[in-house]
mmCIF file of C-alpha atoms and ligand atoms in Angstrom:
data_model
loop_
_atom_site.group_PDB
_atom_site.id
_atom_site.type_symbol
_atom_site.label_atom_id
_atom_site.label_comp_id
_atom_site.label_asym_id
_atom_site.label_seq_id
_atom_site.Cartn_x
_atom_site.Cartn_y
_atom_site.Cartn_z
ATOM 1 C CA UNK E 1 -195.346 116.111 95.550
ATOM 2 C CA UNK E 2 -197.256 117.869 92.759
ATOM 3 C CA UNK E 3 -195.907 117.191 89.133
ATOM 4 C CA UNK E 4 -196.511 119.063 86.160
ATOM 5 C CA UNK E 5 -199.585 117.950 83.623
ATOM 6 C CA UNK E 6 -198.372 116.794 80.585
ATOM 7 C CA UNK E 7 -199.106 119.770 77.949
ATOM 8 C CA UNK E 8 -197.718 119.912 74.534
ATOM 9 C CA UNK E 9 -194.627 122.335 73.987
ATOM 10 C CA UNK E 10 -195.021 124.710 70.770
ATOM 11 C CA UNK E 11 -192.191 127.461 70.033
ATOM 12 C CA UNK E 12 -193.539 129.675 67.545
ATOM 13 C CA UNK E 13 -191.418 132.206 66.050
ATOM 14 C CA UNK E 14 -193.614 134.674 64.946
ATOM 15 C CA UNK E 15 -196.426 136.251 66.433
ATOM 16 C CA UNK E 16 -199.432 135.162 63.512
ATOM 17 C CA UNK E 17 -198.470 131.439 64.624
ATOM 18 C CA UNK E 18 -198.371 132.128 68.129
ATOM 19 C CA UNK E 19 -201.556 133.073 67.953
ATOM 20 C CA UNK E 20 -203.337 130.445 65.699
ATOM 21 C CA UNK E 21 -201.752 128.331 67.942
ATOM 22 C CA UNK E 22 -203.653 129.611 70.756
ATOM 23 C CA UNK E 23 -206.344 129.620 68.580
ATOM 24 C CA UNK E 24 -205.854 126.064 67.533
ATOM 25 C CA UNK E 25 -206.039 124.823 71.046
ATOM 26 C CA UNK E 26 -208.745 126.132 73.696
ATOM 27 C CA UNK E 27 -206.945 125.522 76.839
ATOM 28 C CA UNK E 28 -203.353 126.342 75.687
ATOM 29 C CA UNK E 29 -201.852 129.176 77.558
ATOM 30 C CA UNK E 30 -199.057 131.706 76.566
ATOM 31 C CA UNK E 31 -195.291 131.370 78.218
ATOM 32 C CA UNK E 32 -192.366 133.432 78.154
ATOM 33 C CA UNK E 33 -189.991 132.953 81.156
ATOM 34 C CA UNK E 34 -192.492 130.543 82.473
ATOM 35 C CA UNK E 35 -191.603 132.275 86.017
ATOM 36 C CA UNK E 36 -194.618 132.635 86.866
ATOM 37 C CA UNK E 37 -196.273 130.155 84.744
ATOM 38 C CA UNK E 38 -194.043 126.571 86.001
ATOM 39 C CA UNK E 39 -194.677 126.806 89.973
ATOM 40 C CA UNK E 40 -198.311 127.618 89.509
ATOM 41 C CA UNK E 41 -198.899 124.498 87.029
ATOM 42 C CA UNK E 42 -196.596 122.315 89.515
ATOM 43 C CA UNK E 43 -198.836 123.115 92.310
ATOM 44 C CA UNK E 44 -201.826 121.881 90.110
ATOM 45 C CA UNK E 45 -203.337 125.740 89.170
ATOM 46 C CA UNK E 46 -203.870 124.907 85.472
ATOM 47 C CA UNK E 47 -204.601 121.870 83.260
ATOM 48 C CA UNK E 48 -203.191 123.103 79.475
ATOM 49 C CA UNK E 49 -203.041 120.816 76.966
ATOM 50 C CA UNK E 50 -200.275 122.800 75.256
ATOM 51 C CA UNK E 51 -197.975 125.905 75.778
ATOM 52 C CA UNK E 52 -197.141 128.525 73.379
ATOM 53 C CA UNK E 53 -193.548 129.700 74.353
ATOM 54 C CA UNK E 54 -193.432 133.415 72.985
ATOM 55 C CA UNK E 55 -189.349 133.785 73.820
ATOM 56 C CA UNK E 56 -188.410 132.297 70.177
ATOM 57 C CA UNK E 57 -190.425 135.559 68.481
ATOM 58 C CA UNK E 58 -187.452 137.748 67.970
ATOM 59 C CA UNK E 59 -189.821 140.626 66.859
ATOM 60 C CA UNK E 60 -190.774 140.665 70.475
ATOM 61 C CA UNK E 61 -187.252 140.738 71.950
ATOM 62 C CA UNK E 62 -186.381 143.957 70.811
ATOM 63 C CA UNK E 63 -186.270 147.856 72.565
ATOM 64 C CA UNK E 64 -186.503 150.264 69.741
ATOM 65 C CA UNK E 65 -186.835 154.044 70.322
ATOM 66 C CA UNK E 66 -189.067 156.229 68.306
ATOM 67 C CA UNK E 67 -189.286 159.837 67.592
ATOM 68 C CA UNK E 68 -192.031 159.936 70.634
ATOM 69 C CA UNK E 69 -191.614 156.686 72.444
ATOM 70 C CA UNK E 70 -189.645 153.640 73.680
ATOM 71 C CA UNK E 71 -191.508 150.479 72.554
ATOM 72 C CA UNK E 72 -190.615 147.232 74.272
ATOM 73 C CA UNK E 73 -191.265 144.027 73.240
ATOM 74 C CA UNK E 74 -192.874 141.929 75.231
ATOM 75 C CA UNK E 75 -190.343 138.722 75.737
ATOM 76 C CA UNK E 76 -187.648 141.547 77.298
ATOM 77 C CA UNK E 77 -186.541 140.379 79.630
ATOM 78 C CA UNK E 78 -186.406 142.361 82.878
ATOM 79 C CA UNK E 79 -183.024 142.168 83.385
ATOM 80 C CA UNK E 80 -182.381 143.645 80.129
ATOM 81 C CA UNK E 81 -184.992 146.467 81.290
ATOM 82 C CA UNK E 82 -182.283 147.153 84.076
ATOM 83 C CA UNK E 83 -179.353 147.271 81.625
ATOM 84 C CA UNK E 84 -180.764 149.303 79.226
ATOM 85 C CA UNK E 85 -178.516 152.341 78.922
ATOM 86 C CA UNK E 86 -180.759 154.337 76.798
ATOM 87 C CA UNK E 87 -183.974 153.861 78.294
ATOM 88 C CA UNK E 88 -182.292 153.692 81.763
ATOM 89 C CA UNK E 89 -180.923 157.888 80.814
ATOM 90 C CA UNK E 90 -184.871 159.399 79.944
ATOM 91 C CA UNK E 91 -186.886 156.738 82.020
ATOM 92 C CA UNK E 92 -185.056 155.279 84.680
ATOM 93 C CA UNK E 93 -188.316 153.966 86.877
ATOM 94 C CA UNK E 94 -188.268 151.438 84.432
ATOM 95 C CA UNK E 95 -185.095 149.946 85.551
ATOM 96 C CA UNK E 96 -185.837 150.483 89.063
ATOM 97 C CA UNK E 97 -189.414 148.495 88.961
ATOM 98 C CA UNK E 98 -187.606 145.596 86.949
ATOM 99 C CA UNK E 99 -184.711 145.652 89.749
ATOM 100 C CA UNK E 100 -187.154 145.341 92.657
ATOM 101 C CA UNK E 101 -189.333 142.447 90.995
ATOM 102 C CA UNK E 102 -188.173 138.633 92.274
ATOM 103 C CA UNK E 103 -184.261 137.674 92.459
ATOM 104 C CA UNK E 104 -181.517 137.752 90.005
ATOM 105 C CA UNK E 105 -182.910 134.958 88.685
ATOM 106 C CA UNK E 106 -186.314 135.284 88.087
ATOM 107 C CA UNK E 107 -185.223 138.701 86.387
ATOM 108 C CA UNK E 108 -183.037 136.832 84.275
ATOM 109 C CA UNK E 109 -185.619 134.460 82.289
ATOM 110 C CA UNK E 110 -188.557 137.040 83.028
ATOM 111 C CA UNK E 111 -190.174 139.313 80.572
ATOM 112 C CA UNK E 112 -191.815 142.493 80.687
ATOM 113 C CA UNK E 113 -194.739 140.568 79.042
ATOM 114 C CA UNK E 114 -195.178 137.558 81.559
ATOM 115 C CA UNK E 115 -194.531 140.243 84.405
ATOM 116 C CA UNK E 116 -197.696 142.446 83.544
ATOM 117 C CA UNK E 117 -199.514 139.253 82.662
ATOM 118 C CA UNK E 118 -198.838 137.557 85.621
ATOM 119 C CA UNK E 119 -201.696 135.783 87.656
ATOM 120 C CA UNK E 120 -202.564 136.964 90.544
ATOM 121 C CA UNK E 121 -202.260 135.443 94.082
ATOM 122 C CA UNK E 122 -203.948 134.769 97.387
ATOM 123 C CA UNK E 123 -202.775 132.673 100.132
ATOM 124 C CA UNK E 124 -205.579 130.321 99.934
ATOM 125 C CA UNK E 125 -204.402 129.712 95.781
ATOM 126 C CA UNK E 126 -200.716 129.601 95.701
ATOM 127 C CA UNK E 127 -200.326 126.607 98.046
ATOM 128 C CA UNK E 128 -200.306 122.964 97.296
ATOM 129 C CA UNK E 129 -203.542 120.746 96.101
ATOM 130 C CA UNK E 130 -204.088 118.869 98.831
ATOM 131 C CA UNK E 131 -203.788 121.465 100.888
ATOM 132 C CA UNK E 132 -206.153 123.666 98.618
ATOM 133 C CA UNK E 133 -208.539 120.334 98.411
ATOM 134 C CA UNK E 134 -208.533 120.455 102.144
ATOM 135 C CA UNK E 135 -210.562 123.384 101.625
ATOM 136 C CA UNK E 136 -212.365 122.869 99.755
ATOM 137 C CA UNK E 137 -210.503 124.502 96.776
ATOM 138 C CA UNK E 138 -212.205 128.360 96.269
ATOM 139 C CA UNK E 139 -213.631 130.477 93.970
ATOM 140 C CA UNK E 140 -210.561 131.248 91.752
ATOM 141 C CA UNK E 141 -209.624 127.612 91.049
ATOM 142 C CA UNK E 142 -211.720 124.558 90.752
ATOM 143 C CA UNK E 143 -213.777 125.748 94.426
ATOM 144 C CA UNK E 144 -217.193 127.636 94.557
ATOM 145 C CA UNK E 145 -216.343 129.867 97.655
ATOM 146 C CA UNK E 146 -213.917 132.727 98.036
ATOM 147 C CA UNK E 147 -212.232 132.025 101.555
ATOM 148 C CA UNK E 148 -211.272 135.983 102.028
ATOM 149 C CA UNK E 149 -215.038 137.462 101.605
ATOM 150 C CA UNK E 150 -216.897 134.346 101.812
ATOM 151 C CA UNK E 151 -220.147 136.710 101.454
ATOM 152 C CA UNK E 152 -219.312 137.940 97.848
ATOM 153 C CA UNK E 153 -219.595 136.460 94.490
ATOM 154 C CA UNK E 154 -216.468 137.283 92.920
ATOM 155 C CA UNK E 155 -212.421 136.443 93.888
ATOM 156 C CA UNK E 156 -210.214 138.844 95.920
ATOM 157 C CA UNK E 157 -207.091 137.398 95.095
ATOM 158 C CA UNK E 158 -204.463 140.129 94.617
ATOM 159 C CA UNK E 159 -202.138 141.615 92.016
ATOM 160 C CA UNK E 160 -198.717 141.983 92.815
ATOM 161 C CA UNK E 161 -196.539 142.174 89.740
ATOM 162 C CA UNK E 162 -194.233 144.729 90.003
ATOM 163 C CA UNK E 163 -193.731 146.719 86.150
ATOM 164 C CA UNK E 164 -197.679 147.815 85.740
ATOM 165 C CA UNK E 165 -197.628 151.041 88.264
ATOM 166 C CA UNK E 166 -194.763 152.412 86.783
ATOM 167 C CA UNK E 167 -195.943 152.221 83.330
ATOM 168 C CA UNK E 168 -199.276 153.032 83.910
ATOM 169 C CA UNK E 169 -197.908 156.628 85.741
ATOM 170 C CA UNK E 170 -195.766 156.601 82.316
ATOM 171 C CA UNK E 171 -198.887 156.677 80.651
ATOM 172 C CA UNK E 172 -197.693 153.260 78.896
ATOM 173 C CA UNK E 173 -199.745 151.499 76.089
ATOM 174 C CA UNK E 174 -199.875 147.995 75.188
ATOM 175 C CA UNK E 175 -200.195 146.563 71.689
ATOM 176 C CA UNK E 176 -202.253 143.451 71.445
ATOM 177 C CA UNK E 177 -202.620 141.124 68.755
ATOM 178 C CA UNK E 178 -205.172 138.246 68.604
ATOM 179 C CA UNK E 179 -207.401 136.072 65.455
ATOM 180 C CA UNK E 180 -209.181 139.640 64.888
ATOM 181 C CA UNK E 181 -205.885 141.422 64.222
ATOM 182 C CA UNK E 182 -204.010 144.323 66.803
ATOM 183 C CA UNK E 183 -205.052 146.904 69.120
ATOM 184 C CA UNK E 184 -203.651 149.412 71.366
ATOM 185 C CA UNK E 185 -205.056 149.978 74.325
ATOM 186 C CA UNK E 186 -204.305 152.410 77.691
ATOM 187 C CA UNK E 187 -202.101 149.702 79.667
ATOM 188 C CA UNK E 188 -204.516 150.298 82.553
ATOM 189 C CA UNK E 189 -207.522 148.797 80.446
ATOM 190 C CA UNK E 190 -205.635 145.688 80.116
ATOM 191 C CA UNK E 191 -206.666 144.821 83.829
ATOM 192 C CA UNK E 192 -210.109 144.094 85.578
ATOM 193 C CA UNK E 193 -210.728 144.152 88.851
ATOM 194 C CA UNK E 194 -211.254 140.174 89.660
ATOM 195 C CA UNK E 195 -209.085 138.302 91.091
ATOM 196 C CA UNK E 196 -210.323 135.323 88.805
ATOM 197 C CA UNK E 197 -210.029 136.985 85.701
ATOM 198 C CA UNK E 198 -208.105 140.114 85.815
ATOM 199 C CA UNK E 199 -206.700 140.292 82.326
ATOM 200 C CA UNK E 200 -208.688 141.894 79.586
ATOM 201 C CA UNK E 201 -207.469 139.705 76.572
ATOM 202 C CA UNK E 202 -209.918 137.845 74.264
ATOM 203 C CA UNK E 203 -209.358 134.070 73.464
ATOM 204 C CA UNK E 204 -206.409 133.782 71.240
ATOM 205 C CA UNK E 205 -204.807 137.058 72.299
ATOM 206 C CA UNK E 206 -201.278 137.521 73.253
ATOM 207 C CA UNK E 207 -199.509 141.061 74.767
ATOM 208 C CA UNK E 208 -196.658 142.250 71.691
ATOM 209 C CA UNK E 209 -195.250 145.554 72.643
ATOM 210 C CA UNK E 210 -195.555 148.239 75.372
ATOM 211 C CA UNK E 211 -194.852 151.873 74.141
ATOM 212 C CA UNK E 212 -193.995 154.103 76.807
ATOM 213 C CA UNK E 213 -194.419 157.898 75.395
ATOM 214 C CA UNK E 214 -191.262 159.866 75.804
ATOM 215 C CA UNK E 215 -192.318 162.949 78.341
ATOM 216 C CA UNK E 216 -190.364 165.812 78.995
ATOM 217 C CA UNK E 217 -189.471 166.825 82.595
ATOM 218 C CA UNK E 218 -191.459 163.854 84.113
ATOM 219 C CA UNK E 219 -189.310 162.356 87.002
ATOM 220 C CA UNK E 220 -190.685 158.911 87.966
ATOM 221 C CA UNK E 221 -190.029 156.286 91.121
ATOM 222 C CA UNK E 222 -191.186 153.292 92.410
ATOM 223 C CA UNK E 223 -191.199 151.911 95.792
ATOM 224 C CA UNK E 224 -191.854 148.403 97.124
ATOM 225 C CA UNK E 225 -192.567 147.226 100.904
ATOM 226 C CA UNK E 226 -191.543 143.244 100.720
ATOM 227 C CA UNK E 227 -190.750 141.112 103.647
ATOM 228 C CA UNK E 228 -187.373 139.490 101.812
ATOM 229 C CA UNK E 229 -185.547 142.390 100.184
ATOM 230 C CA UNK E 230 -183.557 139.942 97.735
ATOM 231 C CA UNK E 231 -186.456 137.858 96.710
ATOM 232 C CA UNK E 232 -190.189 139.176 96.717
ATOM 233 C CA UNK E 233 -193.619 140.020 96.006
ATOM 234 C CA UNK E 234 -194.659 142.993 96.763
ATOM 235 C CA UNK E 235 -196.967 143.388 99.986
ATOM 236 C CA UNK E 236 -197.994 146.926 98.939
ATOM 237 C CA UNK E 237 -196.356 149.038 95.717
ATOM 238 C CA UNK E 238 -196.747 152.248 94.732
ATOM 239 C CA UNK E 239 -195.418 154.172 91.353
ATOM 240 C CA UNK E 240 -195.506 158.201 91.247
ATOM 241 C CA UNK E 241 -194.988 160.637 88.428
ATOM 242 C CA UNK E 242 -194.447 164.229 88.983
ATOM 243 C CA UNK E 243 -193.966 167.306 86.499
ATOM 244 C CA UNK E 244 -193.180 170.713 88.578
ATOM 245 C CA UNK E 245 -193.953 173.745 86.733
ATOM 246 C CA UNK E 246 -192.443 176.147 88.643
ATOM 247 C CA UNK E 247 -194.137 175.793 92.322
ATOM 248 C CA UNK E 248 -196.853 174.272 91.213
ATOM 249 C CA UNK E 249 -197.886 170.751 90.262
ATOM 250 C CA UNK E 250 -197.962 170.056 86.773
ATOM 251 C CA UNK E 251 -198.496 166.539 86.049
ATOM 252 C CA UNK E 252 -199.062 163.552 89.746
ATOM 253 C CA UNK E 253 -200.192 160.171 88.357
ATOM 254 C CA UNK E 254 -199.652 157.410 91.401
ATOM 255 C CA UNK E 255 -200.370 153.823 90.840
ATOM 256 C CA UNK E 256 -200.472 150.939 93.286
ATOM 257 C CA UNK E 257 -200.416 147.588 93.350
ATOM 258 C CA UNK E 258 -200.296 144.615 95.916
ATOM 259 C CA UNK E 259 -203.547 145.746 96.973
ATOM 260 C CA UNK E 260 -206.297 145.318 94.349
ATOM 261 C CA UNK E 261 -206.789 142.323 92.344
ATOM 262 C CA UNK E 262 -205.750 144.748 89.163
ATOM 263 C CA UNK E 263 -202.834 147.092 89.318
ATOM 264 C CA UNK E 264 -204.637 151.193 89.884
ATOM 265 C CA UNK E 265 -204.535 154.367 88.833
ATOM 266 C CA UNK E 266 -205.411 156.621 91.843
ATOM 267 C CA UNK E 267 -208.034 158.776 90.661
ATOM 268 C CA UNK E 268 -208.873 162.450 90.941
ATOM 269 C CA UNK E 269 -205.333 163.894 91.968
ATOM 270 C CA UNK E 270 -205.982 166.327 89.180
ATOM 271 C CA UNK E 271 -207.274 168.701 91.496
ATOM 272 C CA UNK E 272 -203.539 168.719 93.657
ATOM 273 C CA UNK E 273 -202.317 170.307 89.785
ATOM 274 C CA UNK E 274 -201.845 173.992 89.446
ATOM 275 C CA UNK E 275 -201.061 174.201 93.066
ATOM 276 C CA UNK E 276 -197.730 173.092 95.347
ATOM 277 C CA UNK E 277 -197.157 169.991 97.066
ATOM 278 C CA UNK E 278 -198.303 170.443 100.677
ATOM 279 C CA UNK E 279 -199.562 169.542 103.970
ATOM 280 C CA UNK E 280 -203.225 169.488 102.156
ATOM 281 C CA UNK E 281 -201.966 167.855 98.985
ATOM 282 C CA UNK E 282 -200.905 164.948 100.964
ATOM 283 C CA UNK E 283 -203.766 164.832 102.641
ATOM 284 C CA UNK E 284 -205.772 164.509 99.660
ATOM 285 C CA UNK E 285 -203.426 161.741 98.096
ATOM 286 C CA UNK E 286 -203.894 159.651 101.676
ATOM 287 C CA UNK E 287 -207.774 159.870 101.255
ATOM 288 C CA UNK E 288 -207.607 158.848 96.950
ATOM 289 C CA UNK E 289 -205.245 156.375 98.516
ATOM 290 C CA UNK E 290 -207.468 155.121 101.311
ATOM 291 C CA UNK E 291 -210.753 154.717 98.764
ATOM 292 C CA UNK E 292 -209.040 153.221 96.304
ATOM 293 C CA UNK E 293 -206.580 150.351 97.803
ATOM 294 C CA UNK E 294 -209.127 147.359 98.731
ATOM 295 C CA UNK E 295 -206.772 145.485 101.137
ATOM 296 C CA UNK E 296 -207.505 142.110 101.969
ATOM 297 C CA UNK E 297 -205.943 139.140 103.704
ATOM 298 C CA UNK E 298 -204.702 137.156 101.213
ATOM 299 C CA UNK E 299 -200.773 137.737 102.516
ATOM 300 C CA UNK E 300 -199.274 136.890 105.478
ATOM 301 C CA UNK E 301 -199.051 140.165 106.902
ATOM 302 C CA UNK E 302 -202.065 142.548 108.111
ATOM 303 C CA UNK E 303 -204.194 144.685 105.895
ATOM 304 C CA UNK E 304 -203.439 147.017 108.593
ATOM 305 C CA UNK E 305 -199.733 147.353 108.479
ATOM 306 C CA UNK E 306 -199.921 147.165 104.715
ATOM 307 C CA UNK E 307 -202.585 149.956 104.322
ATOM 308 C CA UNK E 308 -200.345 152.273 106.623
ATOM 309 C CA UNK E 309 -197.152 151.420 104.592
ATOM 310 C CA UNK E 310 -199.013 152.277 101.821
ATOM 311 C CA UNK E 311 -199.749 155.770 102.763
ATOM 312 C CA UNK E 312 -196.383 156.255 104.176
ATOM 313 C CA UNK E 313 -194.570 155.331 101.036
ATOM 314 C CA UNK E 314 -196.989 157.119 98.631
ATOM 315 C CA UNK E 315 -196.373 160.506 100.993
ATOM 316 C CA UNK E 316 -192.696 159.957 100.844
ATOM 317 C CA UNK E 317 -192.374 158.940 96.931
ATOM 318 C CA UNK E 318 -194.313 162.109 96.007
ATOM 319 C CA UNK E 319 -192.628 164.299 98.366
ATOM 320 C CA UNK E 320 -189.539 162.971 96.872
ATOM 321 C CA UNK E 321 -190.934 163.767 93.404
ATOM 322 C CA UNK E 322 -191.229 167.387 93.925
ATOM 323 C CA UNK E 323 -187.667 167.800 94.907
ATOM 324 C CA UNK E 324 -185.957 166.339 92.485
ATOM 325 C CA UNK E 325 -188.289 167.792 89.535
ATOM 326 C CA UNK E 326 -187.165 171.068 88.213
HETATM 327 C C1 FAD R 401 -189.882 133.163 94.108
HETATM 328 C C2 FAD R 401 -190.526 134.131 93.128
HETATM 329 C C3 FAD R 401 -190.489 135.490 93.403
HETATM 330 C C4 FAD R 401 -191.088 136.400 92.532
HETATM 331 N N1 FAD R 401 -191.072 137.727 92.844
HETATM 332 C C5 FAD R 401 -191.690 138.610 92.031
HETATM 333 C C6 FAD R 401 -191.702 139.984 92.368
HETATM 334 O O1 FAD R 401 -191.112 140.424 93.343
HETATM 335 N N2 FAD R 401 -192.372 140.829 91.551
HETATM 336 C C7 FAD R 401 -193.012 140.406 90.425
HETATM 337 O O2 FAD R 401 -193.621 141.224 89.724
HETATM 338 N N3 FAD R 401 -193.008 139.097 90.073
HETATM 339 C C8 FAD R 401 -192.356 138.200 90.836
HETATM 340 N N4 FAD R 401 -192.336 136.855 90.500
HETATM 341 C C9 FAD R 401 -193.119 136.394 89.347
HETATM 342 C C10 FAD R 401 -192.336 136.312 88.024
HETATM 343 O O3 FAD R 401 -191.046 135.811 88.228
HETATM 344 C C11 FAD R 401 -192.230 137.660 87.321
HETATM 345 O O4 FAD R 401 -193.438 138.354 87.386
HETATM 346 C C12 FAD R 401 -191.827 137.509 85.856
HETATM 347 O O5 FAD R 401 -191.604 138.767 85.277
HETATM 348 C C13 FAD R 401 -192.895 136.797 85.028
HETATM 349 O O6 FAD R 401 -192.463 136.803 83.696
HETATM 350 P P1 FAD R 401 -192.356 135.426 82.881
HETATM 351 O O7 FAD R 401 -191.912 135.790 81.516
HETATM 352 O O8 FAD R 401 -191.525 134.435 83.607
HETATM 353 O O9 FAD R 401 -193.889 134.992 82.907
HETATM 354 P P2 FAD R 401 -194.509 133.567 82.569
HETATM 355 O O10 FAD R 401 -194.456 132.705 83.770
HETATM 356 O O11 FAD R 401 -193.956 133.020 81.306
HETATM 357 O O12 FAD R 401 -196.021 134.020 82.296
HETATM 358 C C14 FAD R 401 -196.794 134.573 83.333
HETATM 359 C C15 FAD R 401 -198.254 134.668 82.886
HETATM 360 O O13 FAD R 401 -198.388 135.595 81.828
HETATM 361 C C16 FAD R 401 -198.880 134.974 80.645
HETATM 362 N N5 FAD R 401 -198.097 135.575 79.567
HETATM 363 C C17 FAD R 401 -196.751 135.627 79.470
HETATM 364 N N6 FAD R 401 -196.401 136.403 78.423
HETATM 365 C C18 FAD R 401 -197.544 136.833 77.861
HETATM 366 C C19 FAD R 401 -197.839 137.666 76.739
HETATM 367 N N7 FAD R 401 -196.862 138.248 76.010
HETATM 368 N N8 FAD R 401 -199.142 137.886 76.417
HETATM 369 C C20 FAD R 401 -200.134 137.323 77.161
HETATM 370 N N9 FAD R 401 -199.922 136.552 78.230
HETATM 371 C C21 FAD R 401 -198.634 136.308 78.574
HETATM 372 C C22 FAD R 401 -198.676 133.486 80.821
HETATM 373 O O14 FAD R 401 -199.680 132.743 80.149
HETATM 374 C C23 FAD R 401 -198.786 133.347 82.335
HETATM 375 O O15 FAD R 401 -200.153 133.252 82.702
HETATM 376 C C24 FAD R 401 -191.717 135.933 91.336
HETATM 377 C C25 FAD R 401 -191.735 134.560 91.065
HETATM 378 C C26 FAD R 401 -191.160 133.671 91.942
HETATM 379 C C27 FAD R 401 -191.198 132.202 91.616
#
């Protein structure tokens, strides 16, 4: 049975000695719920000498509302995301993502933080050593040869955390703060698409806060296929954002995850805007859908069923969308 490495345990509580803690240490690695974190460093995926447990900053644990936007710290939980009356009134997606993302549990000790930071996951990583040693190991971890596309340089293993579509169609930014100070970024250029190194954060950088803008009229959803309703990853999940103006379209962001090693922003729906939802609309959205999700096997179900749940779900969310927007 694997055990965990022995790492040093550090609980800053503010977010300067979180990171020259980081800073102080090469290999040490941010935790929050540790959710994610624990069963990947029991199964021998990571060899830190210490952690740096964000959940003591209280200047992260916070939800504040501004004149223009909600900004959430990043140790919030996600079960306080659920119970959030306020944001849970304007922007209820938010609640509904958090909901649908692992058990009670897991959604308990979680944060909004760990859950966008998450790694990401293949079926030939998040197993046991030996049996990863009996392959060899692979590209992502400690192996020189991706098992999905052994033909390609670079890891396939997938995203699948469940918060980042929703935000990004909320047009969410994330503050980050690091040895060179704090930026802001687009949430969606916090991700690459790599499976072994997905997250755009320099050495020493942690995620603080995520400000969602507050948008008038913008009705949001998200909507997960997973094969254990109670307890899951997502196998494909897709986040839509709709404004009607009238009967025509006048804001469609859709986001997916579960099938990219980053969480994405389907591109180029701005031509479906000025016009109504349709037969043709759709259409469009399944092809943006179709070049942009890079399915591959690294679940247990087929890239197949997956891709046409995909474009089911997406059709239905957006459909959805435009009648309940007014
Ligand atoms: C059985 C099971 C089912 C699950 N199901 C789902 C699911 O359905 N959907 C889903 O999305 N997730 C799922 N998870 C994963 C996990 O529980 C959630 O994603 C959770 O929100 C992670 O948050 P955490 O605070 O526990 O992260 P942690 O484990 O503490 O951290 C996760 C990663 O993020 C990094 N990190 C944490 N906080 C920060 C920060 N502020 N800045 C920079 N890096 C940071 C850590 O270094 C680590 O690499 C599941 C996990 C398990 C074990």
């Amino acid at each position: 049975m694997s055990m965990l490495p022995d790492f040093r345990y550090i609980r800053p509580t503010t977010v300067a000695d979180a990171v020259a803690a980081l800073v102080a240490s090469p290999t040490a690695v941010p935790v929050a719920g540790a959710s994610d974190l624990l069963p990947n460093l029991r199964r021998g995926l990571g060899n830190p000498e210490a952690l740096i447990d964000l959940a003591g900053i209280a200047a992260l644990s916070t939800i504040e509302e501004t004149a223009n936007s909600w900004r959430i710290g990043a140790v919030v939980s996600l079960a306080d995301l659920v119970e959030h009356k306020g944001l849970h009134a304007v922007l209820p997606a938010i609640g509904e993502a958090a909901l649908s993302a692992g058990g009670p549990t897991h959604r308990a000790g979680g944060t909004i933080g760990g859950n966008l930071c998450q790694d990401t996951r293949c079926m030939f990583y998040n197993q046991s050593e030996w049996w990863r040693e009996g392959n060899d190991f692979c590209l992502k971890y400690e192996g020189d040869r991706c098992h999905v596309a052994p033909r390609t340089s670079r890891c396939f293993a997938t995203y699948r955390g469940d918060m980042a579509p929703t935000l990004m169609v909320l047009d969410a930014k994330v503050e980050i703060a690091g040895p060179a100070g704090t930026r802001m970024i687009p949430l969606a250029e916090l991700f690459a698409d790599d499976g072994a190194a997905h997250l755009a954060l320099a050495p020493g950088e942690i995620l603080t806060v995520i400000e969602v803008p507050k948008a008038d009229r913008l009705v949001a959803h998200y909507a997960k296929l997973r094969i254990r309703d109670s307890v899951d990853f997502p196998l494909v999940g897709v986040a839509a954002a709709l404004k009607r103006d009238g009967d025509k379209i006048a804001v469609l962001r859709v986001a997916i995850t579960g099938t990219n090693s980053a969480p994405v922003v389907v591109s180029l729906l701005d031509s479906l805007v000025g016009h109504p939802w349709s037969d043709a609309a759709a259409k469009h959205l399944t092809d943006r859908l179709n070049k942009t999700a890079k399915l591959q096997n690294t679940v247990t179900t087929s890239m197949k069923y997956r891709r046409r749940v995909l474009l089911a779900t997406a059709r239905r969310l957006v459909e959805q969308l435009w009648e309940q927007a007014v």
